[in-house]
Structure formats: C-alpha cells, structure tokens
PDB file of C-alpha atoms in Angstrom:
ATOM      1  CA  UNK A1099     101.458 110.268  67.818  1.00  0.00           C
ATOM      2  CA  UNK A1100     105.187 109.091  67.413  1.00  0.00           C
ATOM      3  CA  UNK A1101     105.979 112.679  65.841  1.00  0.00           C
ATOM      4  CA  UNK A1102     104.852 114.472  68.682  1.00  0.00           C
ATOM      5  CA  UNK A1103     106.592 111.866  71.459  1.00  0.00           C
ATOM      6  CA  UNK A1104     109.708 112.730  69.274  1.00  0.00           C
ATOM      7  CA  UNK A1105     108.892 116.049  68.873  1.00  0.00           C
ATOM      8  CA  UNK A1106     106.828 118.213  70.881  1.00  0.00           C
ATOM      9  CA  UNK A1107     107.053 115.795  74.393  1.00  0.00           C
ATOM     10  CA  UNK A1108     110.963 116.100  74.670  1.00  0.00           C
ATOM     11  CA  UNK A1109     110.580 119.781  73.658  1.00  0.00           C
ATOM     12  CA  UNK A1110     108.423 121.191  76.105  1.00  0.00           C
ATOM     13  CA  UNK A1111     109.874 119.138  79.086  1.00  0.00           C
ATOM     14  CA  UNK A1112     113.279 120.816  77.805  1.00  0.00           C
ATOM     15  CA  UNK A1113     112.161 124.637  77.526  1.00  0.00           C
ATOM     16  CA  UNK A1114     110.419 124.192  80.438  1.00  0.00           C
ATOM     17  CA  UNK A1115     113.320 122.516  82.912  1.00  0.00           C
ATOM     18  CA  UNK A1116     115.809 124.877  81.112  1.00  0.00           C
ATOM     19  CA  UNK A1117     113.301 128.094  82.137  1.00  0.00           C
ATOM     20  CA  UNK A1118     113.032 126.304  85.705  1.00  0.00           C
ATOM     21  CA  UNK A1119     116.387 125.572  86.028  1.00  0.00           C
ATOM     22  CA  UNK A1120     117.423 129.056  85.030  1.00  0.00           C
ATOM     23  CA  UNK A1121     115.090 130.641  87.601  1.00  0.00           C
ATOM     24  CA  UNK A1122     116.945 128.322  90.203  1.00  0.00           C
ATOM     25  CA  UNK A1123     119.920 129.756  89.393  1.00  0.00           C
ATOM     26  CA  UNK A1124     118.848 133.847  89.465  1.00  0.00           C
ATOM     27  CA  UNK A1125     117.508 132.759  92.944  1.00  0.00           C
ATOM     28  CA  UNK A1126     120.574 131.541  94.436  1.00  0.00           C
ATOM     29  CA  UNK A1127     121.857 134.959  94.085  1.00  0.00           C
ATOM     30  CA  UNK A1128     118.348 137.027  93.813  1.00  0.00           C
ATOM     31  CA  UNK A1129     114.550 136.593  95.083  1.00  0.00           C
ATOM     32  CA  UNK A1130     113.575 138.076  91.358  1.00  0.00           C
ATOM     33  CA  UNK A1131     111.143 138.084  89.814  1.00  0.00           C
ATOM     34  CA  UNK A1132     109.360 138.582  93.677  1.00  0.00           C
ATOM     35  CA  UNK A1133     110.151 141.881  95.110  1.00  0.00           C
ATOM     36  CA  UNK A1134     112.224 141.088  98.065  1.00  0.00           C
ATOM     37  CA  UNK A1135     113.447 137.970  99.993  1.00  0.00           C
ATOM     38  CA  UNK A1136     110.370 137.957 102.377  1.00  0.00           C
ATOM     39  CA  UNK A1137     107.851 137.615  99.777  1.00  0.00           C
ATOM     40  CA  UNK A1138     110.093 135.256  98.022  1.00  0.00           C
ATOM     41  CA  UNK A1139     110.147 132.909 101.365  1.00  0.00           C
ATOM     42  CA  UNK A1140     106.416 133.154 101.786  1.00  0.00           C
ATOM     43  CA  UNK A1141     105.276 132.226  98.192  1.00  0.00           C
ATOM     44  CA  UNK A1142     108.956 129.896  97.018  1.00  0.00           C
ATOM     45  CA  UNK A1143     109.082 128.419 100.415  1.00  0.00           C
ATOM     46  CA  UNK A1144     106.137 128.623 102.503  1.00  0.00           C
ATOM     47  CA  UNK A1145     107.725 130.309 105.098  1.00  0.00           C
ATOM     48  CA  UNK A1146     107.912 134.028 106.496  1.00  0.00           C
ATOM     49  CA  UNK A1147     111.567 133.993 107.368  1.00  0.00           C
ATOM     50  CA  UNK A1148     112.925 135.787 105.021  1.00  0.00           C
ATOM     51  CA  UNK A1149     115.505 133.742 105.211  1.00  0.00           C
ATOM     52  CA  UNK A1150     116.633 132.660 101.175  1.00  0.00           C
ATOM     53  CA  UNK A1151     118.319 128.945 100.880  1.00  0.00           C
ATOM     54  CA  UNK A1152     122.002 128.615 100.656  1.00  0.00           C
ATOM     55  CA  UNK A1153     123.292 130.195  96.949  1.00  0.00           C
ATOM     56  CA  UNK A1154     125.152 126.553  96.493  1.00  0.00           C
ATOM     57  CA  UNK A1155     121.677 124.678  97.083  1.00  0.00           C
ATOM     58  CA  UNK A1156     119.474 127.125  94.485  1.00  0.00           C
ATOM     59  CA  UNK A1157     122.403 126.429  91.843  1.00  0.00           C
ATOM     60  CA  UNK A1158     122.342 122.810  92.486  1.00  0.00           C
ATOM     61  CA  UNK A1159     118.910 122.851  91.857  1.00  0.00           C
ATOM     62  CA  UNK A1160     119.067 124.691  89.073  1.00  0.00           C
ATOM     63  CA  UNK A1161     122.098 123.008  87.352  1.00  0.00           C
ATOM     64  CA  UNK A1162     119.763 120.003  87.930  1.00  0.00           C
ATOM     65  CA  UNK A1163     117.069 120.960  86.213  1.00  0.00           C
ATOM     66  CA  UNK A1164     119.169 121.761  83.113  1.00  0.00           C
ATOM     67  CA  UNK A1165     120.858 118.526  83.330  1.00  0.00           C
ATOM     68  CA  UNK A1166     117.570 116.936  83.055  1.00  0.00           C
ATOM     69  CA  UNK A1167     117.063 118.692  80.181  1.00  0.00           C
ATOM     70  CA  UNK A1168     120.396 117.832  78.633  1.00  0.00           C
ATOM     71  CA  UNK A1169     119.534 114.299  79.237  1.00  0.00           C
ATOM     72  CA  UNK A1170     115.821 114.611  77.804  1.00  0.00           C
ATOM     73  CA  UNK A1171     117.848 115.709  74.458  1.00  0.00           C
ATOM     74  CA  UNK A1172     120.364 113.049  74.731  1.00  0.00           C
ATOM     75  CA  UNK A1173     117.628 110.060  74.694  1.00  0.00           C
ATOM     76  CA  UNK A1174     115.857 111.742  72.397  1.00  0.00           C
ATOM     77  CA  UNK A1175     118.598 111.372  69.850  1.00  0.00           C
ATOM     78  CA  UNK A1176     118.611 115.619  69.617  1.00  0.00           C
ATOM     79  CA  UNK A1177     122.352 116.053  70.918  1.00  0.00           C
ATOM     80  CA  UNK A1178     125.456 113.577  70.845  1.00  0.00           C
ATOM     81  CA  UNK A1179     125.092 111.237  73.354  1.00  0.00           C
ATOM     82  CA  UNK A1180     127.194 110.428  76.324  1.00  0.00           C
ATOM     83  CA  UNK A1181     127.614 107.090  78.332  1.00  0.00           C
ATOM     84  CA  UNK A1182     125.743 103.970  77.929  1.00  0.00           C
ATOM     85  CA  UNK A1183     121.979 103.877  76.725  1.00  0.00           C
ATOM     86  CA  UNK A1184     120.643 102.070  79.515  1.00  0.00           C
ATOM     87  CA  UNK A1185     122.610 104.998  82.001  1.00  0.00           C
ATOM     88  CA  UNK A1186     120.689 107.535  79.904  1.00  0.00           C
ATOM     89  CA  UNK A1187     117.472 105.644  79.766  1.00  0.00           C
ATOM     90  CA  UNK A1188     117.510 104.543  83.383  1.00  0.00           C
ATOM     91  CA  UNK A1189     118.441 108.941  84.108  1.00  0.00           C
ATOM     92  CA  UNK A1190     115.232 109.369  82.387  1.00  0.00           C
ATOM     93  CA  UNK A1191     112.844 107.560  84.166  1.00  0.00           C
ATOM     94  CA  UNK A1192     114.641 108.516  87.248  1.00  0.00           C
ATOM     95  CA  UNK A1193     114.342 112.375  86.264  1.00  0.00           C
ATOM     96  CA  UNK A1194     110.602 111.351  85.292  1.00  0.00           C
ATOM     97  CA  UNK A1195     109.866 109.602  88.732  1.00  0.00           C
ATOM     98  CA  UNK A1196     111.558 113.071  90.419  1.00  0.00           C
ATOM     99  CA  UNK A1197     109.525 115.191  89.114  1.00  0.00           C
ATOM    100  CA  UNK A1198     106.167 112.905  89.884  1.00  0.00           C
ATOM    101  CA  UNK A1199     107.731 113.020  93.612  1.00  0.00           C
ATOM    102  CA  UNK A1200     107.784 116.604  93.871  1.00  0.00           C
ATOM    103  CA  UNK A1201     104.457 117.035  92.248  1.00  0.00           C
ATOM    104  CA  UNK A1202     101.932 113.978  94.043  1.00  0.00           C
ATOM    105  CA  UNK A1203     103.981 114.490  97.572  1.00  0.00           C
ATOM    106  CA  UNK A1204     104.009 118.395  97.558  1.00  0.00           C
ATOM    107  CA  UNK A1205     100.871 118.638  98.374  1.00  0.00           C
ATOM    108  CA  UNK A1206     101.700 117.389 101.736  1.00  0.00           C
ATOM    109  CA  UNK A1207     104.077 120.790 102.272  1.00  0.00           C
ATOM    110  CA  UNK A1208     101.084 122.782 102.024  1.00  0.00           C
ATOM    111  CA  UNK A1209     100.879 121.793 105.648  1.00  0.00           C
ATOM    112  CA  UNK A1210     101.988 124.733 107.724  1.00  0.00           C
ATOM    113  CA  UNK A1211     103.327 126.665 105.024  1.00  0.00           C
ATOM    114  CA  UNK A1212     102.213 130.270 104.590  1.00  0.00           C
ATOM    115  CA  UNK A1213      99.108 131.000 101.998  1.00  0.00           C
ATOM    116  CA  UNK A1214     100.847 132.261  99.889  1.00  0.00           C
ATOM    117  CA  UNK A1215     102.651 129.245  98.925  1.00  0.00           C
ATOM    118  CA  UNK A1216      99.778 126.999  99.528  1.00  0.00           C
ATOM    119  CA  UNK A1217      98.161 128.889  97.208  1.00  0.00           C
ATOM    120  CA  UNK A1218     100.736 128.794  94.238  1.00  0.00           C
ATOM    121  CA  UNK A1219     101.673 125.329  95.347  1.00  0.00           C
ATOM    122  CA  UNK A1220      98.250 123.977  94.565  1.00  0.00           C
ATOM    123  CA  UNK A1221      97.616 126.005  91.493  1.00  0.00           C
ATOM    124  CA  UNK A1222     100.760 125.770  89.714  1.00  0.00           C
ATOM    125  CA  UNK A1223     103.901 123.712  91.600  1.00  0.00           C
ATOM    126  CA  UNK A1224     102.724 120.487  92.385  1.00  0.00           C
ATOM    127  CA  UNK A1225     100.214 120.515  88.742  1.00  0.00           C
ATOM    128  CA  UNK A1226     103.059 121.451  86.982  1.00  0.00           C
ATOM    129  CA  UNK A1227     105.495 118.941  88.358  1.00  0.00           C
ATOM    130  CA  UNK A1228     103.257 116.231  88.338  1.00  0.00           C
ATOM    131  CA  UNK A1229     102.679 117.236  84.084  1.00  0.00           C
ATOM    132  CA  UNK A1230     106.719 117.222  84.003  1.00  0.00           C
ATOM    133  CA  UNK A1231     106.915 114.029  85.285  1.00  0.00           C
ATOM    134  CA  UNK A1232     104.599 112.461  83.037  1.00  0.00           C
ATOM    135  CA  UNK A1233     106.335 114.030  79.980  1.00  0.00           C
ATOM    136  CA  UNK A1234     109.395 112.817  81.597  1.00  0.00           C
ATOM    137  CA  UNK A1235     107.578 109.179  81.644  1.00  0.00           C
ATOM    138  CA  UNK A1236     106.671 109.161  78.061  1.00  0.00           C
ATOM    139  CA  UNK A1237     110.315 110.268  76.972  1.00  0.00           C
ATOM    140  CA  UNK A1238     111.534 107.450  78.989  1.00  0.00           C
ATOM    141  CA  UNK A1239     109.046 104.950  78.066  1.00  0.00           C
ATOM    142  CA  UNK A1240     109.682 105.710  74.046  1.00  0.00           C
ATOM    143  CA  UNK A1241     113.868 105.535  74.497  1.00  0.00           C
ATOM    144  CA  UNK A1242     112.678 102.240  75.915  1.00  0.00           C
ATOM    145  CA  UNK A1243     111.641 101.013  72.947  1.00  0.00           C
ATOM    146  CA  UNK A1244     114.155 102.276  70.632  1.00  0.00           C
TER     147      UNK A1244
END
C-alpha cells in the first residue's frame, strides 16, 4: 500500500490536474475540443449563451490546476521543495478539500443548467472531482505523517 500512496496516488492526481489544467488553458482562448462556443456553453457551462468565460478566468483556472499538481509533487518529495512543510501540507489538504467541493456540491448546478451539462456533469465532472479530491486527501494525509 505505501508504494502505491507514494507512487501511483500522487501520479495520477498529477497527470490528471496537469491534462485538466491544460484544457483550462486551450479554453480561455478556444471552445476545443467542442465544435464551437455554443456547444461549449451548453455542455462546459450549462448554459446556451454562447457566451465563453473571460480568457483571464479559464487561465486562472487552469494555472490552478497545474499548481496543484506542482504542489502534489512537492509533498510527495518528487520535485525540490519550496516554503515550509506545514504551507505545503496545509496546500494539500486545501487543494484536496477543493476538489471534494466542486465534486459533492456540483451536483447542485445541475439545477437549471442545460442537458447537456447535466448530463456530463453527473457522469463525469462531479465523479471525477469528487475521485480527485480523495486522491488529493490521501496525498495529504501521508505528507502528514512524514
């Protein structure tokens, strides 16, 4: 067990906020991979709009998500680290508590959003965040107890 918290947990929560973060960042100048920014609106956003967020807000996002993953690295003793353990540690479980945010309370912004994001919001957002979060937790929880 303590070879894959050291291992495999940190690694998938990194590829996978790295591949999030990245698409945050094609979408704050792009709707790819949808087809055009209404599609993107009703299925990102649950809205019909059309409308995409502000370029500055996707990047944040994005540069977010990467940080997190930076950070994931940094406890887990991949990369040099940078400021005080219990900065890094307490980043962790706060990136870890994030993530379970987005994932238990977005199921409350299927309400009134298009079906198209309801749809992909049940099925994959929210699940996926939640499973983030909880890799998030057990990163946290082992730097803990290093």
């Amino acid at each position: 067990m303590t070879t894959a918290v050291r291992t495999v947990v940190p690694g998938a929560l990194t590829v996978a906020l790295v591949a999030i973060g990245g698409l945050h960042l094609i979408w704050a100048f792009s709707p790819w991979p949808l087809a055009d920014k209404v599609t993107f609106t009703k299925t990102i956003l649950g809205s019909d709009s059309g409308t995409m967020p502000p370029p500055a807000l996707s990047a944040l996002v994005g540069l977010a998500l990467i940080a997190g993953a930076v950070l994931t690295l940094m406890v887990n003793e991949t990369i040099p680290e940078l400021g005080p353990n219990w900065l890094r540690t307490l980043g962790s479980y706060a990136l870890a508590l994030v993530l379970l945010g987005r994932g238990l309370g977005g199921f409350l912004l299927n309400s009134g959003a298009t079906d198209e994001f309801q749809r992909w919001n049940t099925a994959l957002y929210s699940p996926l965040c939640i499973a983030l979060g909880l890799l998030g937790g057990v990163v946290a929880v082992a730097a803990s107890k290093r």
